[in-house]
Amino acid sequence: MVNFTNEAGPDKTDRKIMQLLARDGRMAWSELAEKIGLSLTPTLRRVRQLEEGGYIKGYVAQLDEGRLAGKVSVFVAVTLVNQSEEVIQRFEEQIALSPEVMSCFLMTGDADYTLRVVVPDLDGYQHFLTRTLTRIPGVAHIKSSIALKQVLMRPSPLL
Amino acid sequence: MVNFTNEAGPDKTDRKIMQLLARDGRMAWSELAEKIGLSLTPTLRRVRQLEEGGYIKGYVAQLDEGRLAGKVSVFVAVTLVNQSEEVIQRFEEQIALSPEVMSCFLMTGDADYTLRVVVPDLDGYQHFLTRTLTRIPGVAHIKSSIALKQVLMRPSPLL
DNA sequence: ACTGAAAATAAATCGCA
DNA sequence: TGCGATTTATTTTCAGT
């Protein structure tokens, strides 16, 4: 018997660490240590704790979505014919395989989905609709809302 | 006279680099070099080119949104009283200061906005509405759609 | 828990093919 | 564009407070 898995949760210093790494995920640990006013060892230990505790899920390069995928975002409200396990599972699976789909949320109430789909232009969206979305079994109805400008996009919540 | 600013754009190797860094943004350059089958020097040069060309916009730690901000996402369609510079500018400015707002898109047509707001619960959303959103000058109408599950969220486009 | 120093790795730079 | 070697910086580990 050893350790009552010290579930303390992030303190103020941990939050500062997360904040800094959310802005620059490749910052040198030595630089991070300096900025939070601790030496290397405890800094790195805190980072590892945050990673293991799942507060930091990973580190990613942010790619230019507009340049690599397209400048047009379409919010798509999808209604399924029913909410059977099979229909839902197949839908979510196919969606995850479509590179145009950047995010997908299951909505309350009507139990349908809202997707954000990124395409180069409206032609590209039409292709996505006809070649991908309408071909997924169980899709009953689709309503599209087109965005032309991304005003704000936070990769991580503000602390 | 020297160089017709060689605007070549990413080749297959560059795309592989972006793909790998989008999955692990803190990977050692030496490991990246191994995976793409080049030595360190050209690998690092390519990475720097991708950064300078804006294909890689930066590196960030992914924080657990559900744990740090909340499990409830609300899509909010906001209509402004008009599209005057002043109203638009103030709206976008205030939105950017609100930590609950994770993203904001300017929509075509009616020229209103779609936001994704993250809150711990519906009470938190009510607070956001009354303390923040409805207090921004120029906000005429609000329509909320509540999500309870994030099915998919890509930090970067698939290559 | 934190510090500081030593040992092991990794990153940046340079001359060259 | 690419390679390999050198210099410089960073990360990791460990003994001490």
Short mmCIF file of C-alpha atoms (C1' of nucleotides) in Angstrom, two decimals:
data_model
loop_
_atom_site.label_atom_id
_atom_site.label_comp_id
_atom_site.label_asym_id
_atom_site.label_seq_id
_atom_site.Cartn_x
_atom_site.Cartn_y
_atom_site.Cartn_z
CA MET A 1 0.00 0.00 0.00
CA VAL A 2 1.45 3.26 -0.99
CA ASN A 3 -0.30 6.28 -2.33
CA PHE A 4 -3.89 7.50 -2.28
CA THR A 5 -3.51 8.64 -5.90
CA ASN A 6 -3.14 12.27 -5.03
CA GLU A 7 -5.96 13.67 -7.16
CA ALA A 8 -5.35 17.31 -6.46
CA GLY A 9 -6.17 18.97 -9.78
CA PRO A 10 -4.19 21.75 -11.43
CA ASP A 11 -3.13 24.65 -9.24
CA LYS A 12 -2.35 28.18 -10.34
CA THR A 13 1.13 27.22 -11.58
CA ASP A 14 -0.26 24.31 -13.58
CA ARG A 15 -2.76 26.64 -15.19
CA LYS A 16 0.02 29.00 -16.15
CA ILE A 17 1.87 26.07 -17.70
CA MET A 18 -1.17 25.05 -19.72
CA GLN A 19 -1.75 28.61 -20.82
CA LEU A 20 1.82 28.99 -22.05
CA LEU A 21 1.90 25.62 -23.80
CA ALA A 22 -1.45 26.31 -25.43
CA ARG A 23 0.19 29.32 -27.05
CA ASP A 24 3.51 27.71 -27.87
CA GLY A 25 3.46 23.95 -27.64
CA ARG A 26 7.08 23.58 -28.66
CA MET A 27 8.53 25.98 -26.14
CA ALA A 28 11.71 24.64 -24.53
CA TRP A 29 11.07 23.31 -21.03
CA SER A 30 13.88 25.55 -19.84
CA GLU A 31 12.06 28.59 -21.20
CA LEU A 32 8.79 27.43 -19.70
CA ALA A 33 10.52 26.96 -16.35
CA GLU A 34 11.84 30.50 -16.50
CA LYS A 35 8.45 31.95 -17.32
CA ILE A 36 6.68 30.23 -14.45
CA GLY A 37 9.51 30.93 -12.05
CA LEU A 38 10.51 27.39 -11.20
CA SER A 39 13.56 25.34 -12.04
CA LEU A 40 13.56 22.63 -14.66
CA THR A 41 12.87 19.59 -12.56
CA PRO A 42 9.55 20.56 -10.97
CA THR A 43 8.44 22.21 -14.20
CA LEU A 44 8.89 19.04 -16.17
CA ARG A 45 7.26 16.98 -13.44
CA ARG A 46 4.22 19.23 -13.56
CA VAL A 47 4.03 18.99 -17.33
CA ARG A 48 4.14 15.19 -17.14
CA GLN A 49 1.40 15.22 -14.52
CA LEU A 50 -0.78 17.39 -16.70
CA GLU A 51 -0.17 15.06 -19.63
CA GLU A 52 -0.87 11.93 -17.63
CA GLY A 53 -3.91 13.47 -16.00
CA GLY A 54 -5.27 14.20 -19.47
CA TYR A 55 -5.36 17.95 -19.04
CA ILE A 56 -2.85 18.20 -21.85
CA LYS A 57 -4.05 15.75 -24.47
CA GLY A 58 -1.12 16.19 -26.83
CA TYR A 59 0.82 18.62 -28.95
CA VAL A 60 -0.04 19.46 -32.52
CA ALA A 61 1.14 21.64 -35.35
CA GLN A 62 -1.59 24.00 -36.48
CA LEU A 63 -1.92 23.74 -40.21
CA ASP A 64 -3.44 26.47 -42.33
CA GLU A 65 -6.94 25.22 -42.90
CA GLY A 66 -7.81 27.86 -45.48
CA ARG A 67 -4.78 27.03 -47.59
CA LEU A 68 -4.76 23.25 -47.21
CA ALA A 69 -8.47 22.43 -47.12
CA GLY A 70 -10.41 25.44 -48.27
CA LYS A 71 -11.74 28.85 -47.36
CA VAL A 72 -15.41 27.95 -47.21
CA SER A 73 -16.89 26.49 -44.05
CA VAL A 74 -20.37 25.05 -44.21
CA PHE A 75 -22.39 24.24 -41.13
CA VAL A 76 -24.53 21.25 -41.96
CA ALA A 77 -27.50 20.17 -39.86
CA VAL A 78 -28.09 16.51 -40.54
CA THR A 79 -31.21 14.61 -39.58
CA LEU A 80 -31.16 10.82 -39.55
CA VAL A 81 -34.10 8.59 -40.34
CA ASN A 82 -33.92 7.19 -36.82
CA GLN A 83 -31.58 6.90 -33.87
CA SER A 84 -30.93 3.19 -34.00
CA GLU A 85 -27.45 2.10 -32.95
CA GLU A 86 -26.72 0.88 -36.42
CA VAL A 87 -27.64 4.09 -38.21
CA ILE A 88 -25.81 6.26 -35.70
CA GLN A 89 -22.71 4.14 -35.69
CA ARG A 90 -22.45 3.98 -39.44
CA PHE A 91 -23.02 7.69 -39.79
CA GLU A 92 -20.33 8.64 -37.26
CA GLU A 93 -17.92 6.20 -38.81
CA GLN A 94 -18.36 7.52 -42.34
CA ILE A 95 -18.13 11.10 -41.14
CA ALA A 96 -14.80 10.39 -39.46
CA LEU A 97 -13.46 9.10 -42.77
CA SER A 98 -14.40 12.25 -44.69
CA PRO A 99 -11.54 14.73 -44.77
CA GLU A 100 -13.90 17.63 -45.46
CA VAL A 101 -15.53 17.23 -42.05
CA MET A 102 -13.67 19.22 -39.42
CA SER A 103 -16.09 18.71 -36.56
CA CYS A 104 -19.30 16.94 -35.71
CA PHE A 105 -21.61 17.40 -32.74
CA LEU A 106 -24.57 15.37 -31.64
CA MET A 107 -27.34 17.82 -30.83
CA THR A 108 -29.98 17.64 -28.13
CA GLY A 109 -33.64 17.47 -28.85
CA ASP A 110 -34.12 16.26 -32.37
CA ALA A 111 -31.03 14.07 -31.90
CA ASP A 112 -29.41 15.10 -35.13
CA TYR A 113 -25.94 16.35 -35.94
CA THR A 114 -24.22 19.60 -36.73
CA LEU A 115 -21.08 19.32 -38.84
CA ARG A 116 -18.55 21.86 -39.96
CA VAL A 117 -17.38 20.97 -43.41
CA VAL A 118 -14.47 22.74 -45.10
CA VAL A 119 -14.27 22.97 -48.88
CA PRO A 120 -12.44 25.20 -51.39
CA ASP A 121 -15.65 26.54 -52.93
CA LEU A 122 -19.33 25.84 -53.40
CA ASP A 123 -18.58 23.39 -56.13
CA GLY A 124 -16.51 21.44 -53.67
CA TYR A 125 -19.40 21.50 -51.27
CA GLN A 126 -21.76 20.15 -53.87
CA HIS A 127 -19.34 17.32 -54.46
CA PHE A 128 -19.20 16.57 -50.77
CA LEU A 129 -22.98 16.52 -50.59
CA THR A 130 -23.54 14.27 -53.57
CA ARG A 131 -20.51 12.00 -53.26
CA THR A 132 -20.30 11.65 -49.50
CA LEU A 133 -23.06 12.93 -47.28
CA THR A 134 -26.15 11.88 -49.17
CA ARG A 135 -24.61 8.47 -49.74
CA ILE A 136 -24.39 7.64 -46.06
CA PRO A 137 -27.28 5.31 -45.20
CA GLY A 138 -29.79 6.78 -42.78
CA VAL A 139 -29.32 10.42 -43.72
CA ALA A 140 -32.83 11.80 -44.04
CA HIS A 141 -32.47 15.54 -44.29
CA ILE A 142 -29.72 18.16 -44.68
CA LYS A 143 -29.72 21.87 -44.06
CA SER A 144 -26.66 23.90 -45.00
CA SER A 145 -25.50 27.29 -43.73
CA ILE A 146 -22.53 28.83 -45.42
CA ALA A 147 -19.79 30.79 -43.71
CA LEU A 148 -17.31 32.91 -45.58
CA LYS A 149 -15.14 34.27 -42.84
CA GLN A 150 -13.61 32.77 -39.76
CA VAL A 151 -13.71 35.54 -37.21
CA LEU A 152 -12.33 33.54 -34.30
CA MET A 153 -11.04 30.01 -33.73
CA ARG A 154 -9.47 28.97 -30.46
CA PRO A 155 -7.56 25.68 -30.48
CA SER A 156 -7.91 25.43 -26.70
CA PRO A 157 -10.04 27.09 -24.07
CA LEU A 158 -8.79 30.26 -22.43
CA LEU A 159 -7.65 29.84 -18.85
CA MET B 1 19.69 39.73 -59.59
CA VAL B 2 19.23 36.43 -57.97
CA ASN B 3 16.15 34.49 -57.34
CA PHE B 4 12.61 34.53 -58.75
CA THR B 5 11.23 33.85 -55.24
CA ASN B 6 10.81 30.18 -55.80
CA GLU B 7 7.15 29.84 -54.83
CA ALA B 8 6.89 26.12 -55.28
CA GLY B 9 4.39 25.06 -52.63
CA PRO B 10 4.56 21.91 -50.54
CA ASP B 11 5.55 18.69 -52.26
CA LYS B 12 4.75 15.18 -51.17
CA THR B 13 7.50 15.14 -48.55
CA ASP B 14 6.31 18.44 -47.11
CA ARG B 15 2.82 17.06 -46.85
CA LYS B 16 4.12 14.06 -44.99
CA ILE B 17 5.92 16.39 -42.59
CA MET B 18 2.75 18.38 -41.97
CA GLN B 19 0.76 15.23 -41.46
CA LEU B 20 3.21 13.90 -38.88
CA LEU B 21 3.53 17.20 -37.04
CA ALA B 22 -0.23 17.61 -36.98
CA ARG B 23 -0.37 14.37 -35.03
CA ASP B 24 2.63 15.00 -32.81
CA GLY B 25 3.77 18.57 -32.80
CA ARG B 26 6.58 17.98 -30.35
CA MET B 27 8.22 15.12 -32.16
CA ALA B 28 12.02 15.37 -32.21
CA TRP B 29 13.28 16.60 -35.58
CA SER B 30 15.54 13.57 -35.70
CA GLU B 31 12.54 11.27 -35.37
CA LEU B 32 10.65 13.22 -38.00
CA ALA B 33 13.67 12.98 -40.30
CA GLU B 34 13.74 9.21 -39.86
CA LYS B 35 10.05 8.86 -40.61
CA ILE B 36 10.21 10.83 -43.83
CA GLY B 37 13.46 9.22 -44.90
CA LEU B 38 15.69 12.28 -45.01
CA SER B 39 18.55 13.42 -42.84
CA LEU B 40 18.23 16.11 -40.25
CA THR B 41 19.36 19.12 -42.26
CA PRO B 42 16.90 18.99 -45.15
CA THR B 43 14.14 17.96 -42.79
CA LEU B 44 14.65 20.96 -40.60
CA ARG B 45 14.97 23.23 -43.63
CA ARG B 46 11.63 21.98 -44.92
CA VAL B 47 9.98 22.51 -41.57
CA ARG B 48 11.26 26.09 -41.45
CA GLN B 49 9.99 26.69 -44.97
CA LEU B 50 6.57 25.39 -44.02
CA GLU B 51 6.56 27.62 -40.97
CA GLU B 52 7.70 30.68 -42.86
CA GLY B 53 5.31 29.99 -45.71
CA GLY B 54 2.49 29.92 -43.17
CA TYR B 55 1.50 26.34 -43.86
CA ILE B 56 2.40 25.55 -40.27
CA LYS B 57 1.01 28.40 -38.24
CA GLY B 58 2.42 27.26 -34.92
CA TYR B 59 2.50 24.52 -32.36
CA VAL B 60 0.03 24.21 -29.52
CA ALA B 61 -0.76 21.96 -26.62
CA GLN B 62 -4.27 20.58 -26.88
CA LEU B 63 -6.04 21.18 -23.60
CA ASP B 64 -9.03 19.16 -22.48
CA GLU B 65 -11.90 21.46 -23.34
CA GLY B 66 -14.51 19.36 -21.55
CA ARG B 67 -12.52 19.37 -18.34
CA LEU B 68 -11.24 22.95 -18.40
CA ALA B 69 -14.13 24.84 -19.97
CA GLY B 70 -17.20 22.61 -19.96
CA LYS B 71 -18.97 19.72 -21.55
CA VAL B 72 -21.79 21.66 -23.15
CA SER B 73 -21.32 23.30 -26.53
CA VAL B 74 -23.94 25.71 -27.74
CA PHE B 75 -24.15 26.89 -31.31
CA VAL B 76 -25.46 30.42 -31.27
CA ALA B 77 -26.80 32.20 -34.32
CA VAL B 78 -26.50 35.92 -33.71
CA THR B 79 -28.22 38.60 -35.75
CA LEU B 80 -27.02 42.17 -35.50
CA VAL B 81 -29.21 45.23 -35.85
CA ASN B 82 -27.17 46.29 -38.87
CA GLN B 83 -23.83 45.66 -40.55
CA SER B 84 -22.23 49.01 -39.89
CA GLU B 85 -18.48 48.94 -39.33
CA GLU B 86 -18.94 50.12 -35.79
CA VAL B 87 -21.42 47.45 -34.77
CA ILE B 88 -19.47 44.67 -36.44
CA GLN B 89 -16.16 45.75 -35.01
CA ARG B 90 -17.44 46.07 -31.49
CA PHE B 91 -19.19 42.73 -31.68
CA GLU B 92 -16.12 40.87 -32.91
CA GLU B 93 -13.95 42.58 -30.35
CA GLN B 94 -16.21 41.68 -27.43
CA ILE B 95 -16.59 38.13 -28.66
CA ALA B 96 -12.82 37.68 -28.76
CA LEU B 97 -12.65 38.73 -25.11
CA SER B 98 -15.18 36.15 -23.97
CA PRO B 99 -13.50 32.93 -22.88
CA GLU B 100 -16.69 30.91 -23.42
CA VAL B 101 -16.55 31.55 -27.16
CA MET B 102 -14.45 28.94 -28.91
CA SER B 103 -15.20 29.96 -32.48
CA CYS B 104 -17.06 32.55 -34.46
CA PHE B 105 -17.95 32.60 -38.14
CA LEU B 106 -19.44 35.35 -40.24
CA MET B 107 -22.23 33.79 -42.28
CA THR B 108 -23.30 34.58 -45.80
CA GLY B 109 -26.71 35.92 -46.62
CA ASP B 110 -28.20 37.50 -43.56
CA ALA B 111 -24.69 38.60 -42.55
CA ASP B 112 -24.97 37.30 -39.03
CA TYR B 113 -22.70 35.12 -36.96
CA THR B 114 -22.51 31.56 -35.75
CA LEU B 115 -20.62 31.02 -32.52
CA ARG B 116 -19.68 27.93 -30.63
CA VAL B 117 -19.82 28.64 -26.94
CA VAL B 118 -18.56 26.20 -24.32
CA VAL B 119 -20.01 26.17 -20.81
CA PRO B 120 -20.14 23.68 -17.93
CA ASP B 121 -23.96 23.46 -17.96
CA LEU B 122 -27.11 25.26 -19.01
CA ASP B 123 -26.86 27.55 -16.05
CA GLY B 124 -23.48 28.61 -17.30
CA TYR B 125 -24.99 29.27 -20.69
CA GLN B 126 -27.69 31.43 -19.21
CA HIS B 127 -25.01 33.45 -17.49
CA PHE B 128 -23.14 33.88 -20.73
CA LEU B 129 -26.30 35.04 -22.46
CA THR B 130 -27.34 37.55 -19.85
CA ARG B 131 -23.93 38.79 -18.72
CA THR B 132 -22.10 38.81 -22.02
CA LEU B 133 -23.91 38.26 -25.25
CA THR B 134 -27.04 40.30 -24.76
CA ARG B 135 -24.94 43.13 -23.37
CA ILE B 136 -22.97 43.61 -26.56
CA PRO B 137 -24.40 46.64 -28.39
CA GLY B 138 -25.96 45.84 -31.72
CA VAL B 139 -27.05 42.29 -30.93
CA ALA B 140 -30.61 42.04 -32.20
CA HIS B 141 -31.52 38.38 -32.06
CA ILE B 142 -30.11 35.11 -30.73
CA LYS B 143 -30.97 31.52 -31.54
CA SER B 144 -29.33 28.74 -29.55
CA SER B 145 -28.82 25.08 -30.45
CA ILE B 146 -27.44 22.84 -27.77
CA ALA B 147 -24.96 20.04 -28.33
CA LEU B 148 -24.22 17.43 -25.73
CA LYS B 149 -21.64 15.30 -27.41
CA GLN B 150 -18.59 16.06 -29.47
CA VAL B 151 -18.45 13.29 -32.01
CA LEU B 152 -15.45 14.58 -33.95
CA MET B 153 -13.04 17.50 -33.69
CA ARG B 154 -10.02 17.81 -35.94
CA PRO B 155 -7.39 20.35 -34.92
CA SER B 156 -6.06 20.44 -38.46
CA PRO B 157 -7.30 19.34 -41.86
CA LEU B 158 -6.49 15.84 -43.03
CA LEU B 159 -3.89 15.67 -45.76
"C1'" DA C 1 8.76 19.80 -3.26
"C1'" DC C 2 12.47 22.45 -5.12
"C1'" DT C 3 17.55 23.30 -6.46
"C1'" DG C 4 21.71 22.76 -9.03
"C1'" DA C 5 25.00 20.16 -11.50
"C1'" DA C 6 26.37 16.25 -14.47
"C1'" DA C 7 25.38 13.14 -18.19
"C1'" DA C 8 22.78 12.08 -22.24
"C1'" DT C 9 20.03 13.92 -26.30
"C1'" DA C 10 18.66 16.98 -29.49
"C1'" DA C 11 18.84 21.17 -32.36
"C1'" DA C 12 21.20 24.58 -35.20
"C1'" DT C 13 24.99 25.73 -38.16
"C1'" DC C 14 28.49 25.03 -41.62
"C1'" DG C 15 31.26 23.37 -45.42
"C1'" DC C 16 30.61 20.50 -49.20
"C1'" DA C 17 28.53 17.19 -52.94
"C1'" DT D 1 18.28 19.71 -52.38
"C1'" DG D 2 20.67 16.78 -49.85
"C1'" DC D 3 24.56 14.85 -46.52
"C1'" DG D 4 27.67 14.52 -42.40
"C1'" DA D 5 30.32 16.74 -38.87
"C1'" DT D 6 30.73 20.33 -35.35
"C1'" DT D 7 29.03 23.57 -32.09
"C1'" DT D 8 25.49 24.98 -29.13
"C1'" DA D 9 21.35 24.28 -26.49
"C1'" DT D 10 18.10 21.43 -24.24
"C1'" DT D 11 16.47 17.48 -21.67
"C1'" DT D 12 16.95 14.06 -18.32
"C1'" DT D 13 18.73 12.12 -14.27
"C1'" DC D 14 20.56 12.24 -9.71
"C1'" DA D 15 22.47 13.66 -5.22
"C1'" DG D 16 21.48 17.15 -1.80
"C1'" DT D 17 18.37 20.59 0.92
#
